[in-house]
Short mmCIF file of C-alpha atoms in Angstrom, two decimals:
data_model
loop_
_atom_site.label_atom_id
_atom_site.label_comp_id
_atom_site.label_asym_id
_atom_site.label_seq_id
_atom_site.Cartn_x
_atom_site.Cartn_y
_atom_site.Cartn_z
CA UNK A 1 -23.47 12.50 -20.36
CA UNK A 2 -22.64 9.42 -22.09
CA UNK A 3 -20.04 7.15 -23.01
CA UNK A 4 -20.98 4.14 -25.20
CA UNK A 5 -20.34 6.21 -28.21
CA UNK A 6 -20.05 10.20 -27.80
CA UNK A 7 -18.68 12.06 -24.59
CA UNK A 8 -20.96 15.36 -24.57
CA UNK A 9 -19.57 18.16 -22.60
CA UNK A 10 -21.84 20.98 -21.81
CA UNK A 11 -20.33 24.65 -21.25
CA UNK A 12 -22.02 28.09 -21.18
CA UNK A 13 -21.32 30.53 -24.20
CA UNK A 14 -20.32 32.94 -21.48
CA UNK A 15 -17.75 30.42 -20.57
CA UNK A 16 -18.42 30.15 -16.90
CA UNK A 17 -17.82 25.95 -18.04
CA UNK A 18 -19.42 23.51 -15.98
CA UNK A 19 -18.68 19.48 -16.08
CA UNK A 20 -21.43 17.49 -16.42
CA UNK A 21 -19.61 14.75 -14.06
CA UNK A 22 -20.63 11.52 -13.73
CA UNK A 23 -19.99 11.58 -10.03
CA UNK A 24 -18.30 13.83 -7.60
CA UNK A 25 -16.18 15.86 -7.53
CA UNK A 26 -17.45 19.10 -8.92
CA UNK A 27 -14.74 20.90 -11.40
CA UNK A 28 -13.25 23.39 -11.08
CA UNK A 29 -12.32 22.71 -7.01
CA UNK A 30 -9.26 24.24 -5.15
CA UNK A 31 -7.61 20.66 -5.14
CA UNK A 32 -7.61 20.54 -8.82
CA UNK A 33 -3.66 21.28 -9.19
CA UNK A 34 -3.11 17.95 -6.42
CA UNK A 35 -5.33 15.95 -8.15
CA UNK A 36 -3.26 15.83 -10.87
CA UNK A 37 -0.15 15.74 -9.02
CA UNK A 38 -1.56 12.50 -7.49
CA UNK A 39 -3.21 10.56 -10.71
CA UNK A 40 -0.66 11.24 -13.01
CA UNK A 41 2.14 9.40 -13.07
CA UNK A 42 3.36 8.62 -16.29
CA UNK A 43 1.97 9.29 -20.20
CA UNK A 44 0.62 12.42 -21.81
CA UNK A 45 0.85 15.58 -18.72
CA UNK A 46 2.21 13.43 -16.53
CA UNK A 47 3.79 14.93 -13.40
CA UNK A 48 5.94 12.84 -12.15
CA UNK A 49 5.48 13.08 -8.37
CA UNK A 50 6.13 9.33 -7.82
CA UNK A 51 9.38 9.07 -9.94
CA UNK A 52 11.51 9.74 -7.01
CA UNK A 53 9.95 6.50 -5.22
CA UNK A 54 9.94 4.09 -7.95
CA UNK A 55 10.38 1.66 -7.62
CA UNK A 56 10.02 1.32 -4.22
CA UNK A 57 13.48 0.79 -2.97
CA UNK A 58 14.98 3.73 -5.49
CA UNK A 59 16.30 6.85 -4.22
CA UNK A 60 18.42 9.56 -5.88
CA UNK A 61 20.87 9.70 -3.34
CA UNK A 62 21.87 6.50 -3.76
CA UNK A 63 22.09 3.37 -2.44
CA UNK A 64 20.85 2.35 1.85
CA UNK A 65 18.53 4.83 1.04
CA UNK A 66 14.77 4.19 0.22
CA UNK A 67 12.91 7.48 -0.60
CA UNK A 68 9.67 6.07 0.10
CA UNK A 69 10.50 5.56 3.61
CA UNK A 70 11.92 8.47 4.17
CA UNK A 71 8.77 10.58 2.75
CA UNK A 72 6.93 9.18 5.09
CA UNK A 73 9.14 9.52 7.97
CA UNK A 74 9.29 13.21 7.02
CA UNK A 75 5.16 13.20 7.16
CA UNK A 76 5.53 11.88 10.65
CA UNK A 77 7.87 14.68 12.13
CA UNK A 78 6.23 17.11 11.06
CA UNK A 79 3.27 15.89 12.59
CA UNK A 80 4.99 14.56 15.67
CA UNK A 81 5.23 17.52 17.54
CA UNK A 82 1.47 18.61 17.28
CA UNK A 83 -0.60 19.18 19.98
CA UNK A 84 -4.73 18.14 19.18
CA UNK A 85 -5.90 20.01 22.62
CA UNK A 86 -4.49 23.12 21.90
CA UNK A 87 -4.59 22.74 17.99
CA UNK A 88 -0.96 24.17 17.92
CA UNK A 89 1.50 22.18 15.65
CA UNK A 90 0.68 19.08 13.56
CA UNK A 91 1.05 18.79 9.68
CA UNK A 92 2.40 22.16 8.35
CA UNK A 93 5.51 22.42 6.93
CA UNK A 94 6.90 23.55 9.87
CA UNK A 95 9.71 20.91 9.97
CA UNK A 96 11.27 23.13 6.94
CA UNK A 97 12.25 25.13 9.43
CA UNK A 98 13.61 22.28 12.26
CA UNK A 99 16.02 20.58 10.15
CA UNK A 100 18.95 19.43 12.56
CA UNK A 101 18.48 18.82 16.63
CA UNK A 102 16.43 16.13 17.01
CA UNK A 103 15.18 15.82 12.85
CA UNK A 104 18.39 13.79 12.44
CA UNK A 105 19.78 12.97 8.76
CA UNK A 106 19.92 14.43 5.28
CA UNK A 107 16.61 12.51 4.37
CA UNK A 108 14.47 15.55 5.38
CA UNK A 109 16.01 17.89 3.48
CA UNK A 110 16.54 16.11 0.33
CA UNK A 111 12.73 15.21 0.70
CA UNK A 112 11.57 18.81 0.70
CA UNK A 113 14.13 19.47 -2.25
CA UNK A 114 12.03 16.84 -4.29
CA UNK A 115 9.06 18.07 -3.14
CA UNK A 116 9.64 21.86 -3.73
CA UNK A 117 9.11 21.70 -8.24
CA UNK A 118 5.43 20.97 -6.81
CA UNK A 119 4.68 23.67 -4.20
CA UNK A 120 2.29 26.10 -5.78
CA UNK A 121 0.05 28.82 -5.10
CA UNK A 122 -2.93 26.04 -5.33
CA UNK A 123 -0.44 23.20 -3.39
CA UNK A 124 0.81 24.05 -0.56
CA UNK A 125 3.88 22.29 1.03
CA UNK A 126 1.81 20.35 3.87
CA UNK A 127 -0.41 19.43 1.35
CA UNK A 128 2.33 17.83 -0.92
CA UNK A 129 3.73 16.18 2.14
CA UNK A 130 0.29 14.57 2.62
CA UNK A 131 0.39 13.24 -0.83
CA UNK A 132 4.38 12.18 -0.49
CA UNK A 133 2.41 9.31 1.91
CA UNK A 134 -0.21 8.04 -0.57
CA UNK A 135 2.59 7.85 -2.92
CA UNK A 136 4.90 6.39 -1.72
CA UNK A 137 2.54 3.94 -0.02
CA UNK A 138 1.31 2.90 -3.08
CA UNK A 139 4.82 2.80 -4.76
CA UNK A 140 5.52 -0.15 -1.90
CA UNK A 141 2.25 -2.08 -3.48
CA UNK A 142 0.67 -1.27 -0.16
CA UNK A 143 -3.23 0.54 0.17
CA UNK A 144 -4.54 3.56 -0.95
CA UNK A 145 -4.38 6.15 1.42
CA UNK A 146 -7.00 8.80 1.28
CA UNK A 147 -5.98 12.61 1.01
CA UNK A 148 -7.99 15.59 2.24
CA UNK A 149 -6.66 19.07 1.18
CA UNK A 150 -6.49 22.17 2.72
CA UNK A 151 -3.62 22.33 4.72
CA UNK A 152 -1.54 25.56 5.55
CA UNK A 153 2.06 26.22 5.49
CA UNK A 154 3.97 27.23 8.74
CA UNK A 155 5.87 30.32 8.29
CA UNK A 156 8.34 29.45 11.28
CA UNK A 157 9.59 26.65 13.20
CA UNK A 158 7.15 24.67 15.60
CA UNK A 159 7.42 23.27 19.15
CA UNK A 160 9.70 20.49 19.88
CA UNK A 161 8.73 17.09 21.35
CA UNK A 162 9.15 14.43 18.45
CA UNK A 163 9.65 11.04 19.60
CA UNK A 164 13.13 9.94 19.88
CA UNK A 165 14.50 6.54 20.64
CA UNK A 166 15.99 6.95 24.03
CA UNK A 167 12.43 7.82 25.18
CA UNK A 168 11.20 5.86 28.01
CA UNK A 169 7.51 3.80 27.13
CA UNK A 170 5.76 6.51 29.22
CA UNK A 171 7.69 9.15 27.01
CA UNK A 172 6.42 7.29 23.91
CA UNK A 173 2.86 6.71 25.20
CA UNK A 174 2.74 11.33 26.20
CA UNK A 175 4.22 12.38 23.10
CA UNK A 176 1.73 10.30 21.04
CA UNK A 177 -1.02 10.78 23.22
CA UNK A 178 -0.68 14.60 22.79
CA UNK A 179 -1.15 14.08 18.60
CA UNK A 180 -4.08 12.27 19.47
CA UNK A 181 -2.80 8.81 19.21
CA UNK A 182 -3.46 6.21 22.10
CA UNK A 183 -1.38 3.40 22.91
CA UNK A 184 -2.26 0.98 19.91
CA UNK A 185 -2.69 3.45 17.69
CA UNK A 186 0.65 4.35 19.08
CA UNK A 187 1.78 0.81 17.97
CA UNK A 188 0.41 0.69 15.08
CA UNK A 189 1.46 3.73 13.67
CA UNK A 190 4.90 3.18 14.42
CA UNK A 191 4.96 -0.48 12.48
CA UNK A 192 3.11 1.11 9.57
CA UNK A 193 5.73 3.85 9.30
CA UNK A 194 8.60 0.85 9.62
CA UNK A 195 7.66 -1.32 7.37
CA UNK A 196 9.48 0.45 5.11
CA UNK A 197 13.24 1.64 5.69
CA UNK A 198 15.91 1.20 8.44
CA UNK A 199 18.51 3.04 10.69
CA UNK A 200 21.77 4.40 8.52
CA UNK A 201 25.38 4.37 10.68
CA UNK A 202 26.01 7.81 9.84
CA UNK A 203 22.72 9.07 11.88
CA UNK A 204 23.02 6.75 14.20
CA UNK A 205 26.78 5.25 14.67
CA UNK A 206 25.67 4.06 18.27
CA UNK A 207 22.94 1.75 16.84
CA UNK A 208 24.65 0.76 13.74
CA UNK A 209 28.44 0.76 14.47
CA UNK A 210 31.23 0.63 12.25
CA UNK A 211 33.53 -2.38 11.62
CA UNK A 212 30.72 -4.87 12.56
CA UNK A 213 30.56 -6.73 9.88
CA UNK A 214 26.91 -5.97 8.85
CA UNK A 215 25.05 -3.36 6.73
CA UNK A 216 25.21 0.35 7.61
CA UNK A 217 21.98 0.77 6.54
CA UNK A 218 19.93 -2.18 8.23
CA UNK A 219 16.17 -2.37 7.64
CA UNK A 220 13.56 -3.17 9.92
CA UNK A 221 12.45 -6.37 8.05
CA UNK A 222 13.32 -8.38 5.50
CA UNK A 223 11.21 -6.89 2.78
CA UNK A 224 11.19 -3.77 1.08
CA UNK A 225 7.77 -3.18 0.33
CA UNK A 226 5.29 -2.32 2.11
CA UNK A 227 3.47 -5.39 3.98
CA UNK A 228 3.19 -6.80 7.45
CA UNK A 229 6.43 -8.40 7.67
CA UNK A 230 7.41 -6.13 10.53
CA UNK A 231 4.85 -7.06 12.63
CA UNK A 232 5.39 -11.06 11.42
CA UNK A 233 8.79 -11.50 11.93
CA UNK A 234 8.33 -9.53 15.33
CA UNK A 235 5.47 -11.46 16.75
CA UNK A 236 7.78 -14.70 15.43
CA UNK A 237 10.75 -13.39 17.38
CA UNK A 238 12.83 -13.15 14.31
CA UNK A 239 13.07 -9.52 14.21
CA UNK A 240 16.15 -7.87 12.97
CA UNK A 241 14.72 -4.27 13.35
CA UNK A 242 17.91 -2.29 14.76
CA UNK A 243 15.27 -0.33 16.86
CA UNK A 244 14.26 -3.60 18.32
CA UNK A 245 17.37 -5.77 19.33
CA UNK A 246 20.68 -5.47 18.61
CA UNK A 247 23.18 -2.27 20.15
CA UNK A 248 20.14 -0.30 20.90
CA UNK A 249 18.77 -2.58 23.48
CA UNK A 250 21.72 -1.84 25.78
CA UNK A 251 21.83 1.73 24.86
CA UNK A 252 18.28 2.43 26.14
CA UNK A 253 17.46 3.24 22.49
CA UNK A 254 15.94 0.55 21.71
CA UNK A 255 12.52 2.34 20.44
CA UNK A 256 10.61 -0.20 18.61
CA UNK A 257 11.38 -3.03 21.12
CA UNK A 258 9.56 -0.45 23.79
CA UNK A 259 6.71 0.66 21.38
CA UNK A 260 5.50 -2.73 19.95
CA UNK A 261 5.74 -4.77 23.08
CA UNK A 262 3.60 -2.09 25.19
CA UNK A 263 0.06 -4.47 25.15
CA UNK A 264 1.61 -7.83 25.85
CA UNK A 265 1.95 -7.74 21.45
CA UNK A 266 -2.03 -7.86 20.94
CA UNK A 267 -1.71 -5.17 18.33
CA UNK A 268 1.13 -6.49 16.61
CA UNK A 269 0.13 -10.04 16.64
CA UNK A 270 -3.41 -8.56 14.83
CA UNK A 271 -1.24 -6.96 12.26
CA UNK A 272 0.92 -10.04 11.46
CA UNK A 273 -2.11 -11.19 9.23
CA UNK A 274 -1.91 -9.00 5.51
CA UNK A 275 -5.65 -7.48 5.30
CA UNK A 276 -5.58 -6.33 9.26
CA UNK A 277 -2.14 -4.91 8.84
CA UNK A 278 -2.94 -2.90 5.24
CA UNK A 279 -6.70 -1.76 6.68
CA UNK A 280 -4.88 -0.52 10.06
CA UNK A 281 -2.48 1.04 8.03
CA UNK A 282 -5.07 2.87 6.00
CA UNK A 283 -6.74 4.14 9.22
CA UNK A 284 -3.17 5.19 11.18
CA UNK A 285 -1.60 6.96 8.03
CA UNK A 286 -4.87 8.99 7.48
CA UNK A 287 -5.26 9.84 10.92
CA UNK A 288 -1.14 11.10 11.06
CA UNK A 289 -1.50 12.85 8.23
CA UNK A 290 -4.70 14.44 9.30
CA UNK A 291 -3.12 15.78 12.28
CA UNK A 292 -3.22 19.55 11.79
CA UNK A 293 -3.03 22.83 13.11
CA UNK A 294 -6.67 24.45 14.74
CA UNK A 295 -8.69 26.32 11.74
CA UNK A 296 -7.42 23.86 9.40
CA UNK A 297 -10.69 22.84 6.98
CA UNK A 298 -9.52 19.71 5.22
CA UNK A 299 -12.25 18.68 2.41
CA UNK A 300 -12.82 15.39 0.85
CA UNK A 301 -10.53 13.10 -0.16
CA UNK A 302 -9.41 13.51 -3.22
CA UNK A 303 -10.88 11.21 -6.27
CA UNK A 304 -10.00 11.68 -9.63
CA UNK A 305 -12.32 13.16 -11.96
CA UNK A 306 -14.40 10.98 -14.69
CA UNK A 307 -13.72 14.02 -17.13
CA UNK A 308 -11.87 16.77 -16.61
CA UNK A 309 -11.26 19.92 -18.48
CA UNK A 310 -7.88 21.53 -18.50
CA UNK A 311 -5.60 24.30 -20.10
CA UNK A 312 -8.90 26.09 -20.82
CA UNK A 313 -7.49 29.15 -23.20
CA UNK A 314 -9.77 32.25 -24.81
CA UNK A 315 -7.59 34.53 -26.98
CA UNK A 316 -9.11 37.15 -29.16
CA UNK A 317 -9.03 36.56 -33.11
CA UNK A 318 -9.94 38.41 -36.75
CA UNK A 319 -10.19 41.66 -35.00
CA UNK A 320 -11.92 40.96 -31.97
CA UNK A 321 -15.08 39.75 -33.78
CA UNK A 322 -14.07 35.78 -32.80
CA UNK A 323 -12.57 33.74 -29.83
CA UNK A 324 -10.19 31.16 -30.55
CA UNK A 325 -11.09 28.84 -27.86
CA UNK A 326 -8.72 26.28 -26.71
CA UNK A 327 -8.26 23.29 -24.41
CA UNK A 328 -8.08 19.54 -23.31
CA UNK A 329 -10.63 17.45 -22.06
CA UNK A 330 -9.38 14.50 -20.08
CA UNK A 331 -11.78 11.42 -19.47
CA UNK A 332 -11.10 8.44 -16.98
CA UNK A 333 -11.09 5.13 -18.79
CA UNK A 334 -9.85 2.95 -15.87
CA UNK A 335 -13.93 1.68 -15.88
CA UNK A 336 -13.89 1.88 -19.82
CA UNK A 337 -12.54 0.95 -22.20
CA UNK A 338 -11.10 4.31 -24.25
CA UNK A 339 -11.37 2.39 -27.92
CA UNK A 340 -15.47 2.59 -27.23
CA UNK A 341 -15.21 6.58 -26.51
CA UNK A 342 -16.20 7.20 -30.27
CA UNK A 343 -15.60 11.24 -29.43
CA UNK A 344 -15.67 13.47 -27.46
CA UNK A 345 -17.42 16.54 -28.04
CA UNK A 346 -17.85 20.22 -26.18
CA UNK A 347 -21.70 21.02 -26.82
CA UNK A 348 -22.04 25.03 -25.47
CA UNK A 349 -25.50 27.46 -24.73
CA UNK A 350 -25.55 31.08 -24.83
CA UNK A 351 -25.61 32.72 -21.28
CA UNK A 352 -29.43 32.14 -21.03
CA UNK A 353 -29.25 28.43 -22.11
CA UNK A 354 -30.34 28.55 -25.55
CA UNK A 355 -28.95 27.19 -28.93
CA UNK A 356 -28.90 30.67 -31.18
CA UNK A 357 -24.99 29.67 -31.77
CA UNK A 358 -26.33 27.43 -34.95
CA UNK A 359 -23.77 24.89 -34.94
CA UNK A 360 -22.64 24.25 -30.94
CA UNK A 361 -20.55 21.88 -31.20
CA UNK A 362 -17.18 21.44 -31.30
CA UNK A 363 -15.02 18.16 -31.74
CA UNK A 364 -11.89 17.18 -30.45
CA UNK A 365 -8.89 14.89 -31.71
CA UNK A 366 -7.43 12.41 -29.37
CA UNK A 367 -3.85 13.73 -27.93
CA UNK A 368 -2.53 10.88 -25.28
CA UNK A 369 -3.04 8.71 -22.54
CA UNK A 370 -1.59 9.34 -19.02
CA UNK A 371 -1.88 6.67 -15.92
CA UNK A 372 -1.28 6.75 -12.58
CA UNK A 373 -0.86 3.60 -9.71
CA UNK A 374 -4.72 2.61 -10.14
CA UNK A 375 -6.19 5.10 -12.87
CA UNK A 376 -5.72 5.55 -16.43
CA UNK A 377 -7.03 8.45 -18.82
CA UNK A 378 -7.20 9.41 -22.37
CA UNK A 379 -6.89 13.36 -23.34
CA UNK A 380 -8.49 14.81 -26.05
CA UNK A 381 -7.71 17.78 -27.42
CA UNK A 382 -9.59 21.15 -29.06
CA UNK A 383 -8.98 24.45 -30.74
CA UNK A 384 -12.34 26.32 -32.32
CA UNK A 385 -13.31 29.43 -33.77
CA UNK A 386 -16.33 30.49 -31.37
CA UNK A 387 -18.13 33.51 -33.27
CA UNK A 388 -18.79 36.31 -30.02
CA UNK A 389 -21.39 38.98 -29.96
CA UNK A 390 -21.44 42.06 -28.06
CA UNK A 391 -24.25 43.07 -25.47
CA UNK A 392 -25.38 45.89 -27.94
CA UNK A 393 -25.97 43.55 -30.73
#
């Protein structure tokens, strides 16, 4: 394949179509439908997964909330209860079905309602809360996460046990311990996840109480996006992370305080300083996320395709003696530049890879471009007669 002038696309006449790709991955692939979920954003197709977290301090329900923060808080419940030695629990849905008790606040279940449009026979829910991480991640102008697929959807609730702020430091260090996650992990995880977001009065009114004077919806830092400024204004004690000082410290509940000071601050002084803190993240949020149940087979992390065929369509025409053959091919120009794509034309072989069609080609007509947070792509478009032959003939 080339792209300095033509983009040639070889597919069999028996249509079994393969991509000549550029580089992995291999169309078709069972993470096809999430690939697209994830790369596009905005433009022609676009899906529109990240709309609900952008920008980064939006949320439909309003203001004090931050959607972003609370996708990935929901990521981390439903993780939070798994168990890595007896592969029982981790990322699977489950917490659809452990909304109240100790999953406090609306946030979960107005993150599921977001998700739900996207939930698919070839996406399942676990999967989509996965993504919800990248995305909103990357909505904050923070790193790219990597996403494996593959996950499975619980069909009932799963054991209890997710960390709650009244926990004692040898609580905190068991329950993350069990999901595989030692003690700076443990602290590093935890300032990843709070970097973005805050404590609201109504979930907490013990933390946050009313008639104060302050916001009801503090944040743990003074930014809101995400960035290291947790772990900076920590390590400079200038912290105004609710979980940290404030009511909570005489309450016991006092979470973060417990969490980030549990190795004398060696972690958290490390992740003070921008790269450290966004290639820890990277690590920690990939390692949650990857948290699943026993069986699980995650593949590769998903990378968008350099050309990708979609909405593939054969229908029947002039009395079965034709097929009208129909579809989009969509090429990644992030690396080029789409006004030096001349065209972009489908070359196809009969079923034993010869050229007794005549003329094999067929052209396309460009339809739109789509983007996503790092990725952009132009679509072009097709409809051909392609002349069909029986087996007698």
């Amino acid at each position: 394949m080339r792209f300095s002038s033509t983009v040639v696309i070889l597919l069999s006449a028996a249509l079994h179509h393969r991509v000549a790709a550029v580089s992995v991955p291999t169309w078709p692939a069972p993470s096809d439908e999430l690939e697209d979920i994830m790369f596009l954003n905005t433009g022609y197709r676009a899906r529109g997964f990240a709309v609900a977290v952008t920008p980064c301090s939006f949320s439909a329900q309003g203001d004090g909330r931050i959607a972003a923060a609370e996708w990935i808080r929901t990521a981390f419940h439903d993780m939070a209860t798994g168990n890595v030695q007896t592969g029982v629990g981790g990322l699977d849905a489950s917490l659809v079905y452990e909304l109240g008790g100790d999953n406090i606040g609306p946030a979960f279940q107005t993150t599921f309602e977001t998700f739900a449009p996207f939930l698919s026979t070839r996406s399942s829910m676990a999967d989509i809360v996965a993504l919800g991480v990248y995305t909103a991640v990357r909505s904050c102008k923070g790193p790219v996460i990597p996403i494996r697929t593959g996950r499975k959807d619980a069909t009932k609730a799963g054991p209890s046990g997710v960390p709650l702020p009244q926990n004692s430091l040898s609580t905190f260090k068991q329950k993350f311990l069990r999901t595989g996650f030692n003690t700076t992990e443990m602290i590093a995880v935890t300032a990843c996840g709070h970097t973005l977001g805050g404590v609201h009065a109504e979930d907490f009114p013990a933390i946050v109480p009313s008639g104060t004077g302050g916001s009801s919806n503090p944040h743990f830092d003074s930014t809101v996006r995400f960035d290291s400024q947790i772990a900076t204004e920590w390590v400079d004690g200038k912290t105004s992370d609710p979980l940290a000082v404030g009511p909570s410290v005489a309450l016991g509940q006092d979470s973060d305080r417990k969490v980030f000071g549990a190795d004398g601050n060696v972690t958290m002084k490390a992740m003070a300083h921008p790269a450290t803190f966004a290639s820890t993240c990277v690590a920690m949020l990939q390692k949650m996320i990857e948290v699943v149940p026993s069986g699980t087979a995650l593949t590769d992390p998903i990378v968008p395709y350099e050309v990708k065929p979609t909405g593939l369509q054969l229908t029947l025409s002039n009395g079965g003696t034709q097929l009208l053959f129909e579809g989009e091919i969509r090429v990644r120009t992030t690396t080029r530049s789409a006004g030096k794509i001349a065209a972009v034309d489908l070359v196809y072989k009969d079923r034993n890879g010869g050229s007794s069609c005549g003329s094999c080609t067929i052209k396309t007509t460009s339809n739109g471009t789509a983007a996503g947070f790092d990725d952009t792509f132009t679509v072009w478009w097709y409809l051909e007669n392609v002349k069909g032959r029986s087996d007698r003939d």
